[in-house]
Short mmCIF file of C-alpha atoms in Angstrom, two decimals:
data_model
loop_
_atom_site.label_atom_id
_atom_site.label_comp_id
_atom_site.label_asym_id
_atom_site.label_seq_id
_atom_site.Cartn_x
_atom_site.Cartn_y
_atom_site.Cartn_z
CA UNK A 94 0.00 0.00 0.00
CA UNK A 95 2.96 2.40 0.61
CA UNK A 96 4.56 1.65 -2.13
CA UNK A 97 1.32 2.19 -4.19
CA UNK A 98 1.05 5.57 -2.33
CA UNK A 99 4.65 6.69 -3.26
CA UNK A 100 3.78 5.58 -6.83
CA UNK A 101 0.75 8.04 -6.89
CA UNK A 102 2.90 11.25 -4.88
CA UNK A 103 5.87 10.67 -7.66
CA UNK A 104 3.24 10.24 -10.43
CA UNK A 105 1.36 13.26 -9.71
CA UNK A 106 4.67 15.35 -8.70
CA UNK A 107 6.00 13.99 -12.57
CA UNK A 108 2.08 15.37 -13.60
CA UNK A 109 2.29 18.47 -12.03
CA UNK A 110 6.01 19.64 -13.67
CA UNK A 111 5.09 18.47 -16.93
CA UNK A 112 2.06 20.87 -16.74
CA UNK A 113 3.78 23.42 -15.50
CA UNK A 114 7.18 22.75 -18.43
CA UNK A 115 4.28 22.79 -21.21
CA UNK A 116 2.75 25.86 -19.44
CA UNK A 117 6.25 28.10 -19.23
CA UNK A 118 6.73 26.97 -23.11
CA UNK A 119 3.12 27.29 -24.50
CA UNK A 120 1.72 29.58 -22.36
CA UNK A 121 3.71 32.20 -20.54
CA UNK A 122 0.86 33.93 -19.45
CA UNK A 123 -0.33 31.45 -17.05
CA UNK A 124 2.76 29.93 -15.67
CA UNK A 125 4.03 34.04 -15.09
CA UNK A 126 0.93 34.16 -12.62
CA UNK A 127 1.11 30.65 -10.86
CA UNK A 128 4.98 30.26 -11.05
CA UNK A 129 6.74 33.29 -11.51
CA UNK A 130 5.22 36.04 -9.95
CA UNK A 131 5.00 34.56 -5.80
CA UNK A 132 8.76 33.41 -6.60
CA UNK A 133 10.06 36.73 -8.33
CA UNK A 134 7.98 38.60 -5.62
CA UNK A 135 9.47 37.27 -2.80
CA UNK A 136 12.92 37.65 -4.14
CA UNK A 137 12.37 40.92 -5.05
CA UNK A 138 11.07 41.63 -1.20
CA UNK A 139 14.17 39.32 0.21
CA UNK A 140 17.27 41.01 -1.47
CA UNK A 141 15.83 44.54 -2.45
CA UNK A 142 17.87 46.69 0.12
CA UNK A 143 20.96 44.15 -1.01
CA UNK A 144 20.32 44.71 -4.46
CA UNK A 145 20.33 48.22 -4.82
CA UNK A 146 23.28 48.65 -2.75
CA UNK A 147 25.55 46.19 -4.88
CA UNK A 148 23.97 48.22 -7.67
CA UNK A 149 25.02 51.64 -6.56
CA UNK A 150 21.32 52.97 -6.23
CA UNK A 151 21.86 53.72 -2.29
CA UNK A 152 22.81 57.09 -1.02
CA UNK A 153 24.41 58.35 2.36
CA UNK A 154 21.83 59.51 5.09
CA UNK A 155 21.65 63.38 5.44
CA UNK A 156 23.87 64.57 8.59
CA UNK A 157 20.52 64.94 10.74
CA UNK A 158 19.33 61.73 9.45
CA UNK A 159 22.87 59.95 10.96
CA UNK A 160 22.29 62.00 14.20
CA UNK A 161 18.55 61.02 14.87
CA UNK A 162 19.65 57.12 13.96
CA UNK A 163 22.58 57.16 16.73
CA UNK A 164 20.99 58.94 19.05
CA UNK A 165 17.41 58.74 19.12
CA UNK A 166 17.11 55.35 18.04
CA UNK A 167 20.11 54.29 19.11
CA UNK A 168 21.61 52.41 16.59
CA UNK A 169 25.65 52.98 16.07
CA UNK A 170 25.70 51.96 12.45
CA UNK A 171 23.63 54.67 10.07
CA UNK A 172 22.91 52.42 6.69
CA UNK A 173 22.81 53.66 3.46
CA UNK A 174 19.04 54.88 2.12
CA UNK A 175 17.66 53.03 -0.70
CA UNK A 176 14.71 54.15 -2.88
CA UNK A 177 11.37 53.48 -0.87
CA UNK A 178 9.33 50.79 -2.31
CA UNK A 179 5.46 52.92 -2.39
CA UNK A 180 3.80 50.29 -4.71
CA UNK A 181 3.77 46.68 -6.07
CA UNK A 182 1.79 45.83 -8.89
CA UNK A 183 1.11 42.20 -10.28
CA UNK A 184 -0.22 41.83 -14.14
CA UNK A 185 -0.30 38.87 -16.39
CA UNK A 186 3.08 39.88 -17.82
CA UNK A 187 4.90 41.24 -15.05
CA UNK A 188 4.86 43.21 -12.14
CA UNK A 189 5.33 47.13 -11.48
CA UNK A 190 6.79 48.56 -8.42
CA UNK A 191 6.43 52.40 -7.42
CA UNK A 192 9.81 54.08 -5.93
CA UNK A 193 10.29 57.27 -4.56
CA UNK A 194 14.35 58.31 -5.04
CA UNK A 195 16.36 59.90 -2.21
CA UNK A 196 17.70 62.82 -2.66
CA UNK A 197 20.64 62.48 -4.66
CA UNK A 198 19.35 59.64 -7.56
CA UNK A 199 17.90 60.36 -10.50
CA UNK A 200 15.65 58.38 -12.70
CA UNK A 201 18.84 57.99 -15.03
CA UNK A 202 20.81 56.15 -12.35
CA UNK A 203 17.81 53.71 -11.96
CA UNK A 204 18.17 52.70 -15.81
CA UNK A 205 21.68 52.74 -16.16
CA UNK A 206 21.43 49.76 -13.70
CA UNK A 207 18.22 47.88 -15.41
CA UNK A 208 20.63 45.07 -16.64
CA UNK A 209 21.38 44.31 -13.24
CA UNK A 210 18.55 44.49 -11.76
CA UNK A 211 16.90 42.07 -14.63
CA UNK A 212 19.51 39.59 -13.43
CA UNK A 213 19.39 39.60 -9.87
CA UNK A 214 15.25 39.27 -9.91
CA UNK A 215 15.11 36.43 -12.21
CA UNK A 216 12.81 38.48 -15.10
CA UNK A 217 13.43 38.58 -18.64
CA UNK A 218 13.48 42.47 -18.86
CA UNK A 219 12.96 46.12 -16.39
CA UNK A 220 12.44 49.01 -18.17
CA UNK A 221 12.16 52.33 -15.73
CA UNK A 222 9.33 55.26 -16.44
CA UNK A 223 9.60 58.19 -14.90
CA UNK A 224 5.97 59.14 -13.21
CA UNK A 225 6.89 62.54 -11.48
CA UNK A 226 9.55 64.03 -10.20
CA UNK A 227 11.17 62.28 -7.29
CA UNK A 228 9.04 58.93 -8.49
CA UNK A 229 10.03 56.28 -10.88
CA UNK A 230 8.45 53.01 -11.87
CA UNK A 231 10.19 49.77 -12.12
CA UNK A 232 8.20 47.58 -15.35
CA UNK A 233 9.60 43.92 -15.09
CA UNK A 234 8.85 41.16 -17.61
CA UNK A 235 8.36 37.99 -16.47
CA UNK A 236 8.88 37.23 -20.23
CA UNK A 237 9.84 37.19 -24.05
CA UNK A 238 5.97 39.62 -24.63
CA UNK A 239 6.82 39.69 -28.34
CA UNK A 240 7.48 36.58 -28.85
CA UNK A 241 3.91 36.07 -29.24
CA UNK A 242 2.13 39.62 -29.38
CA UNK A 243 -1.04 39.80 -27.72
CA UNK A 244 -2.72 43.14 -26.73
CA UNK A 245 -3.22 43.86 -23.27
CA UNK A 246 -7.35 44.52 -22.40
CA UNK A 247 -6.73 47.63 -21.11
CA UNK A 248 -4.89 50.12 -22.93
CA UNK A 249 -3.12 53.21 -21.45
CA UNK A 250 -5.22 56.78 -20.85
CA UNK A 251 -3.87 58.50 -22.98
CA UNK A 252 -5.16 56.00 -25.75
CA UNK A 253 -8.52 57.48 -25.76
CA UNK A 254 -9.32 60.04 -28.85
CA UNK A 255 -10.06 60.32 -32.16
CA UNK A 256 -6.54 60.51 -33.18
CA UNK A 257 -4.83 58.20 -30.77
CA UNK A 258 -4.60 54.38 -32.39
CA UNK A 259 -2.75 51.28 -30.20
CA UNK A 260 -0.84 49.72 -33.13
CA UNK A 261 1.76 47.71 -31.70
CA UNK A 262 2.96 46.01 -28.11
CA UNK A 263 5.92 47.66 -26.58
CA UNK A 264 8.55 45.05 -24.97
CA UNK A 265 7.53 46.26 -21.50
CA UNK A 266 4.11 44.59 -21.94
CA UNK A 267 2.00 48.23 -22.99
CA UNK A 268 0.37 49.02 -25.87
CA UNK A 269 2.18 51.36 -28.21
CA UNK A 270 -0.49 53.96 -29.16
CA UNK A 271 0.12 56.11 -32.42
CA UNK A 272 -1.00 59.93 -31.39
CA UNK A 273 -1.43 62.05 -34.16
CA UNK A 274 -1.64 65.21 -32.31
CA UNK A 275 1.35 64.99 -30.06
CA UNK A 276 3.24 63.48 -33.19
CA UNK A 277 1.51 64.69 -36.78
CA UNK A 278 3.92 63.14 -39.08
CA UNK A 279 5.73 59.34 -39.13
CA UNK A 280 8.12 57.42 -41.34
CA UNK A 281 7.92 54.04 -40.95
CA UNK A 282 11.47 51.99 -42.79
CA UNK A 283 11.75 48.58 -43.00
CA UNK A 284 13.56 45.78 -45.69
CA UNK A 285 11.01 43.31 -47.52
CA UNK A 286 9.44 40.77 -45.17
CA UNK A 287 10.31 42.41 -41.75
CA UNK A 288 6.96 43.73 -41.03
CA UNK A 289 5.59 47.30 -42.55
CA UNK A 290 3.12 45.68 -44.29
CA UNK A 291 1.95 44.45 -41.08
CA UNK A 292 1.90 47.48 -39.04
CA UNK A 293 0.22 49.24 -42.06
CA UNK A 294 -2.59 46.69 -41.75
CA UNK A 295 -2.87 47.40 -38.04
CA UNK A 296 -2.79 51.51 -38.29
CA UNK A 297 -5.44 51.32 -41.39
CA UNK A 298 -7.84 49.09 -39.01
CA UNK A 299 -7.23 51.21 -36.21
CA UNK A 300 -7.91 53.86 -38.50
CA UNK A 301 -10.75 53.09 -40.35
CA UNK A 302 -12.75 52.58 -37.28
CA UNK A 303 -12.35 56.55 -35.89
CA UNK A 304 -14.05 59.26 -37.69
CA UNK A 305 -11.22 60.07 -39.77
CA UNK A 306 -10.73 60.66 -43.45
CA UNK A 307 -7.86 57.97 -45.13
CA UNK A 308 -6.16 59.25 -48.03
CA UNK A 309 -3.89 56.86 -49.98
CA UNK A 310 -0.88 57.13 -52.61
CA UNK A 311 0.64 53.81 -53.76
CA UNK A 312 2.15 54.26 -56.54
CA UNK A 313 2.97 50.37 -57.09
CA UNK A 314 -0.30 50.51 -59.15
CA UNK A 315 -2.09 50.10 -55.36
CA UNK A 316 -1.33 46.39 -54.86
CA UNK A 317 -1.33 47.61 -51.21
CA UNK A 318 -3.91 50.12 -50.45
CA UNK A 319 -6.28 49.76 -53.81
CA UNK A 320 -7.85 46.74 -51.33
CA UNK A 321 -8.77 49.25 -48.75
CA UNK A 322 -10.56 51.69 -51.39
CA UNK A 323 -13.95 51.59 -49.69
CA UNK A 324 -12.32 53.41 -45.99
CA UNK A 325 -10.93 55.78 -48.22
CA UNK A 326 -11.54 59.35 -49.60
CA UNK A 327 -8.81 59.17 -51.92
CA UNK A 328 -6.36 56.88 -53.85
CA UNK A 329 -3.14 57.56 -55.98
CA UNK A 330 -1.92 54.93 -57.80
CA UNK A 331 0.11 55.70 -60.51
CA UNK A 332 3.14 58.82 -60.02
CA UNK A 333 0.59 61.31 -62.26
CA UNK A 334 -2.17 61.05 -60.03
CA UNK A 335 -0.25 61.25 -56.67
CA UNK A 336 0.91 64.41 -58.60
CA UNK A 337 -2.57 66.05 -58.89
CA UNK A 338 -4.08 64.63 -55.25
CA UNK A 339 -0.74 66.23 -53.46
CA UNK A 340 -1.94 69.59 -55.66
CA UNK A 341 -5.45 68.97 -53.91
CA UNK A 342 -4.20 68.18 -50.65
CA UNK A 343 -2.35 71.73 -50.54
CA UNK A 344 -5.18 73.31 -51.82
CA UNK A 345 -7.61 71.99 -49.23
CA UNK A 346 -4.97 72.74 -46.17
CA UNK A 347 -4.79 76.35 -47.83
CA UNK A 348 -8.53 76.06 -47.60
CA UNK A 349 -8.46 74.95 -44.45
CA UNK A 350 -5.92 77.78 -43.33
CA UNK A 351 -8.71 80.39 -44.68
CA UNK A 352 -11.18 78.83 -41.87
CA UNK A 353 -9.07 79.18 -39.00
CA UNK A 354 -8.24 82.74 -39.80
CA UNK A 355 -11.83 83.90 -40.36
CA UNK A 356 -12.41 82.39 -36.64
CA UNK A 357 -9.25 83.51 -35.34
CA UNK A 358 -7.64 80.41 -33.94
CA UNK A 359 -4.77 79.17 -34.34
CA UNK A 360 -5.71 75.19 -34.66
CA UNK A 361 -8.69 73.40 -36.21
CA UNK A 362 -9.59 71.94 -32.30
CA UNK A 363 -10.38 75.97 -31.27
CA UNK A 364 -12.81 75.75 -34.32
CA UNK A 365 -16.47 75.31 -33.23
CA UNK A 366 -17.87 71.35 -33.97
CA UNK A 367 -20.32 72.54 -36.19
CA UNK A 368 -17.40 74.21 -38.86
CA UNK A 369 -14.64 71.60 -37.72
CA UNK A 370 -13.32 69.71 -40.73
CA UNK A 371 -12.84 65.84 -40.69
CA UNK A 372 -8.76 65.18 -39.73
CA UNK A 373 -7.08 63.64 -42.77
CA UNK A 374 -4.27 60.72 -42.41
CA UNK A 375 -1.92 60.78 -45.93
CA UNK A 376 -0.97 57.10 -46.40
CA UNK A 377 2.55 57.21 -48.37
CA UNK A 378 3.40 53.61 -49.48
CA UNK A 379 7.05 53.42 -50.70
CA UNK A 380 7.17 56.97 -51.23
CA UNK A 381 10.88 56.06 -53.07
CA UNK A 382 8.19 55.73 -55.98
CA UNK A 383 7.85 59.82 -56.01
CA UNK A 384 11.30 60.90 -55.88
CA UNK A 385 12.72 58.18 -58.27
CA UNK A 386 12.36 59.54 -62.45
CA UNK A 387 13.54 57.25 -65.85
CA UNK A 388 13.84 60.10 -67.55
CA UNK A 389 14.40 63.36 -67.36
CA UNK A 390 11.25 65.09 -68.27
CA UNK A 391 9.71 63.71 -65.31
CA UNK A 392 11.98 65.56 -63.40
CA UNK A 393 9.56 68.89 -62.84
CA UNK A 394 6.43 66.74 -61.57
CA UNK A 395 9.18 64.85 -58.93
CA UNK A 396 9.80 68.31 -57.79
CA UNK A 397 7.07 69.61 -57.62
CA UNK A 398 5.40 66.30 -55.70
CA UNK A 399 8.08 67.04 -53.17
CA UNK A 400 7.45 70.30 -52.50
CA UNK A 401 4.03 69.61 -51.64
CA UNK A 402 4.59 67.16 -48.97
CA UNK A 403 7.54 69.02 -47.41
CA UNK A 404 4.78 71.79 -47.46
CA UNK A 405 2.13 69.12 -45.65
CA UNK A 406 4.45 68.40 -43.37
CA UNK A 407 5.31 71.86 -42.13
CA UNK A 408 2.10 72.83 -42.08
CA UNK A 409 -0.64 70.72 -42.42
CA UNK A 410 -0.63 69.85 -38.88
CA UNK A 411 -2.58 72.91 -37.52
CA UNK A 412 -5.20 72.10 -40.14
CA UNK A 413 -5.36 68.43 -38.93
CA UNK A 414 -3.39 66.77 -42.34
CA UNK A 415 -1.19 64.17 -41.09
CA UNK A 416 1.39 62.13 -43.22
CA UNK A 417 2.02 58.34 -42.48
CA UNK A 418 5.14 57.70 -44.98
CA UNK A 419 6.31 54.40 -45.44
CA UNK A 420 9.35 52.86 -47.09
CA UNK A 421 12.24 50.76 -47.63
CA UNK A 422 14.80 53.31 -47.47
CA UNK A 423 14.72 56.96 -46.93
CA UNK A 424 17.69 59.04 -47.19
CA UNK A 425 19.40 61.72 -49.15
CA UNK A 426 20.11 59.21 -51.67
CA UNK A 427 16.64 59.67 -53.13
CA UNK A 428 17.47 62.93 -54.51
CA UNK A 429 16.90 66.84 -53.47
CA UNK A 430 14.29 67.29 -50.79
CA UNK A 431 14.44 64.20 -49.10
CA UNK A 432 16.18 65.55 -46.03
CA UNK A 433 14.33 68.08 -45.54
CA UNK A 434 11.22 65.84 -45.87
CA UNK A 435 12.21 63.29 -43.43
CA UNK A 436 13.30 65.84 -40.74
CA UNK A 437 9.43 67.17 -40.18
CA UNK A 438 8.88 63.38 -40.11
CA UNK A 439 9.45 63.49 -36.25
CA UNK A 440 7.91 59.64 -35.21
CA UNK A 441 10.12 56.93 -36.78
CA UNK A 442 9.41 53.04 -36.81
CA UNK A 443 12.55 51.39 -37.75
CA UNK A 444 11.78 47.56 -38.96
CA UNK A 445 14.72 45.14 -39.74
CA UNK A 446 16.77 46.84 -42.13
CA UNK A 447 19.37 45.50 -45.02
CA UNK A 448 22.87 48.00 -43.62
CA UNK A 449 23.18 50.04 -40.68
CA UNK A 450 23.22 53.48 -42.82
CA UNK A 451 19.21 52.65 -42.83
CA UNK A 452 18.75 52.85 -39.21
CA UNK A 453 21.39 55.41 -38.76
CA UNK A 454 18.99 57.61 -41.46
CA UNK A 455 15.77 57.05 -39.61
CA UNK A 456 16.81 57.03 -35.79
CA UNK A 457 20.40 58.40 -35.45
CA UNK A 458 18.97 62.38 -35.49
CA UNK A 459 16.34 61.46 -33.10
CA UNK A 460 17.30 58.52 -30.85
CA UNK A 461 21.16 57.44 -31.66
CA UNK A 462 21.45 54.74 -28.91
CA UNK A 463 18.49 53.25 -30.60
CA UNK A 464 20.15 52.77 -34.06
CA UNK A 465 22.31 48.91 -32.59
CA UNK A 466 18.29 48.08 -31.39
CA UNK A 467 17.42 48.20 -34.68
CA UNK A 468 20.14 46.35 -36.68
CA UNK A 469 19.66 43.74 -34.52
CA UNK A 470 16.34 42.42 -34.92
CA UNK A 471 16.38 38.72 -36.22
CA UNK A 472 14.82 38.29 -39.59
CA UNK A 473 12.29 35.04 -37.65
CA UNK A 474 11.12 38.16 -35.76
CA UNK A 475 8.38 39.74 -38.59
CA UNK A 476 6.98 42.65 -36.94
CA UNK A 477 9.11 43.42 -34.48
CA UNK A 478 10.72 47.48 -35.08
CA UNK A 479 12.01 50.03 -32.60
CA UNK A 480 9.36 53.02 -32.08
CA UNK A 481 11.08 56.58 -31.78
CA UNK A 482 10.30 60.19 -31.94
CA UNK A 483 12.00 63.45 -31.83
CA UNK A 484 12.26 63.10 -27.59
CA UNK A 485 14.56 60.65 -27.99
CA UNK A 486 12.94 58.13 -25.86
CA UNK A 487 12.77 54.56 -27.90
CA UNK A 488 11.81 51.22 -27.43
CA UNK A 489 10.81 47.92 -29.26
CA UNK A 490 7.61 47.00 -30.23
CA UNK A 491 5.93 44.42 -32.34
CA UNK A 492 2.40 44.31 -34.20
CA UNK A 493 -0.15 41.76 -33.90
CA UNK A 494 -0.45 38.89 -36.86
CA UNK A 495 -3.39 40.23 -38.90
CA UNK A 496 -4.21 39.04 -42.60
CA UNK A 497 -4.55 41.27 -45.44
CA UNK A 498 -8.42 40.02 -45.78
CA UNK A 499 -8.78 41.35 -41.74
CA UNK A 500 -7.83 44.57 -42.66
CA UNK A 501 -10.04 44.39 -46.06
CA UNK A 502 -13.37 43.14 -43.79
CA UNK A 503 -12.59 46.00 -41.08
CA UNK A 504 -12.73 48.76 -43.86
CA UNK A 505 -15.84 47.51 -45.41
CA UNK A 506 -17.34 47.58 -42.54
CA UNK A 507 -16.70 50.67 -41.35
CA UNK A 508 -17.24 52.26 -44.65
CA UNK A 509 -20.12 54.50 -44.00
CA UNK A 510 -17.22 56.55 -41.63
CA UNK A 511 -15.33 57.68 -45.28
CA UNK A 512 -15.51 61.37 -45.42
CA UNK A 513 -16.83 62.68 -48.61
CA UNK A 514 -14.80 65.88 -49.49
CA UNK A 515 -15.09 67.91 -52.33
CA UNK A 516 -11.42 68.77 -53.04
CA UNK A 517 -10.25 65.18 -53.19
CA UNK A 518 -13.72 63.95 -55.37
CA UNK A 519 -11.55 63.59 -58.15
CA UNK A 520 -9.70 60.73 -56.37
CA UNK A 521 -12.30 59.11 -54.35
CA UNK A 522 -12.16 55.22 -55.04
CA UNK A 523 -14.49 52.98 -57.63
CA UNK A 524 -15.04 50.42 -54.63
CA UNK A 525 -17.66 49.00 -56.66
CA UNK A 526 -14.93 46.72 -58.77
CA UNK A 527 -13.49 45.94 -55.15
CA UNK A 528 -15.63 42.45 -54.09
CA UNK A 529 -15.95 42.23 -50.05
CA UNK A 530 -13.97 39.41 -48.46
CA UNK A 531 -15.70 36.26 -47.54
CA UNK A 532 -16.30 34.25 -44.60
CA UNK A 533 -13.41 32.05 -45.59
CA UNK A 534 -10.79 34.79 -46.38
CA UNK A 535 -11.63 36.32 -42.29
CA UNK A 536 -10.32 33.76 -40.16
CA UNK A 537 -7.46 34.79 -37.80
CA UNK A 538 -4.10 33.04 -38.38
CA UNK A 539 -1.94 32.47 -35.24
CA UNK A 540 0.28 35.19 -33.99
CA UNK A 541 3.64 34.93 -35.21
CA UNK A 542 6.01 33.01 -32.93
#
């Protein structure tokens, strides 16, 4: 009977670590919150005041500080002051904790110690945010997020708005949100197969579902966009027609420019609801197609294309124009105006790229420690980039699988949101020759591993 008993205790221990082996490779979710979350929580509690002093993050106690300790409490030896622990957070990806810094630390100390601090707690990765001044928060993985990208249920504040649109999942388990206000214009880079076409999809689904008017130019005869015709006010496809719809978009954002003066405000949000025009998003796919000519007569419509985004993109922002450009490469290479274009481009999304001049040209004027991220994503990593912008602040991100016929099936049905304006008629869609996708063509294919 014993024996039969052991049998059953080492059958069920042999039971209960296969589960828990299939659960830490299959799903990470669940063994994070029954494994590793009590075990990285109590060693975090256990060896924090160790930690941060072997990590340098401990300061020396003020001189009336050292005199209270020895002589009020009476304690000969004064220790040195780590940052106070004000909050521990548990989540199904990790865990946050709250610190308020002694005098003396900065946030900067805090990350410049991250690597260590991922190693002594036993979590795959700790990023550190800034809340206010004097307060910084500790985000710790308990593992790989992006290896298989799923969007958390509840998306940061700030993600509420018209204009704001969670694309992507940042490495520190948060959604990264695309804000057209606080950043107007984007380029996104990326070599073939590492994952634009993908974030594309998600941004146009996003998109398509706010009360927002989509304006395409793919000049690749719109293999990529011509798909999504029925979410959109206008399409380009060819180099002479993003020619003539860049000569419309100026006019309507000189148009536009007229309204805000009569009212006397400097934006379109100071405009009243009733007058407020519909925001605009300019989808630029492989905008190498406008600067590149075969022969030299095409020259003067190059420049003049040019000219008219760099104008959109100085500009067009009060008037609520936004560009979304999107290539392979984008660098002075392309020809004249290309620099100047891409510096009023101030969000950059940096896929895997072919050389390190291509990540040097999209993040090293913005974000330079940001350009080795981004030359070393692995080419079995499809989607993953590294998300900039002009504050410098960077980190890596990676969109959710999501077929082409996904994207097609969102924009049909939200196409009763398309904006009907009279400036870009000439280059609304024929969505009637576009057939709606069918039961078949919608089911979800498993996130990328």
């Amino acid at each position: 009977m014993s024996d039969l008993s052991t049998v059953i205790e080492v059958a069920g221990a042999l039971s209960a670590a296969g589960g828990l082996g299939y659960a830490k490779a299959r799903s990470p979710r669940v063994f994070w919150s029954l494994v590793g979350a009590p075990v990285a929580r109590v060693r975090f509690s256990v060896t924090y005041r160790a930690t941060m002093d072997v990590c340098g993050l401990t300061v020396q106690p003020s001189r009336l500080r050292a005199f209270m300790v020895r002589n009020v409490a009476r304690r000969p030896e004064v220790q040195p002051i780590p940052p106070q622990v004000r909050r521990v957070r548990y989540s199904t990806t990790g865990m946050k904790a709250t610190l308020r810094l002694p005098a003396g630390l900065e946030p900067a100390d805090v990350s410049a110690a991250s690597e260590r601090l991922r190693h002594a707690w036993g979590v795959h990765s700790v990023h550190v945010v800034e809340v206010k001044p004097g307060f910084v928060e500790l985000r710790m993985t308990g593992y790989d997020v992006l290896r298989r990208v799923k969007m958390p249920r509840r998306l940061p504040r700030n993600s509420a708005g018209p204009l704001v649109v969670p694309v992507a999942l940042r490495e520190d388990g948060t959604a990264f949100v695309r804000d057209y206000r606080k950043i107007p214009h984007a380029l996104t880079v990326g070599a073939n197969q590492s994952g634009k076409s993908m974030y594309q999809r998600n941004l146009i689904s996003g998109l398509a579902k706010r009360p927002v008017g989509l304006v395409g130019i793919d000049c690749k005869r719109g293999v990529e966009q011509r798909a999504y015709a029925p979410r959109f006010s206008a399409l380009a496809i060819t180099p002479d027609e993003a020619d003539g719809l860049l000569e419309a978009l100026v006019g309507e954002m000189e148009e536009r420019f007229d309204l805000l003066s009569s009212h006397g405000v400097p934006d379109m949000w100071g405009l009243p609801a009733a007058v407020r025009p519909v925001p605009l998003v300019v989808l630029v796919d492989e905008v190498a197609e406008l600067f590149l000519v075969a022969v030299k007569k095409d020259e003067e419509r190059r420049d003049r294309m040019v000219m008219r985004m760099i104008r959109l993109a100085q500009m067009a922002r009060a008037v609520g124009i936004f560009l979304e450009v999107c290539g392979q490469r984008f660098g002075s290479d392309l020809g004249k105006g290309a620099t100047t274009l891409r510096a009023q481009l101030t969000g950059r999304v940096v896929h895997r790229v072919n050389d390190k001049q291509t990540a040097e040209m999209a993040l090293g004027d913005i974000a330079p420690e940001a350009v080795f991220a981004a030359t070393t994503i692995p080419p079995d990593r499809p989607g993953v980039a590294v998300a900039g912008d002009s504050s410098g602040g960077w980190s890596r991100i990676r969109t959710p699988a999501m077929t082409p016929a996904q994207a097609v099936a969102v924009c049909h049905e939200y196409a009763h949101l398309t904006p009907h304006l009279a400036a870009l008629a000439p280059f609304r869609p024929v969505v009637s020759a576009i057939p709606a996708p069918g039961p078949s063509l919608l089911k979800p294919r498993p996130a990328t591993s």
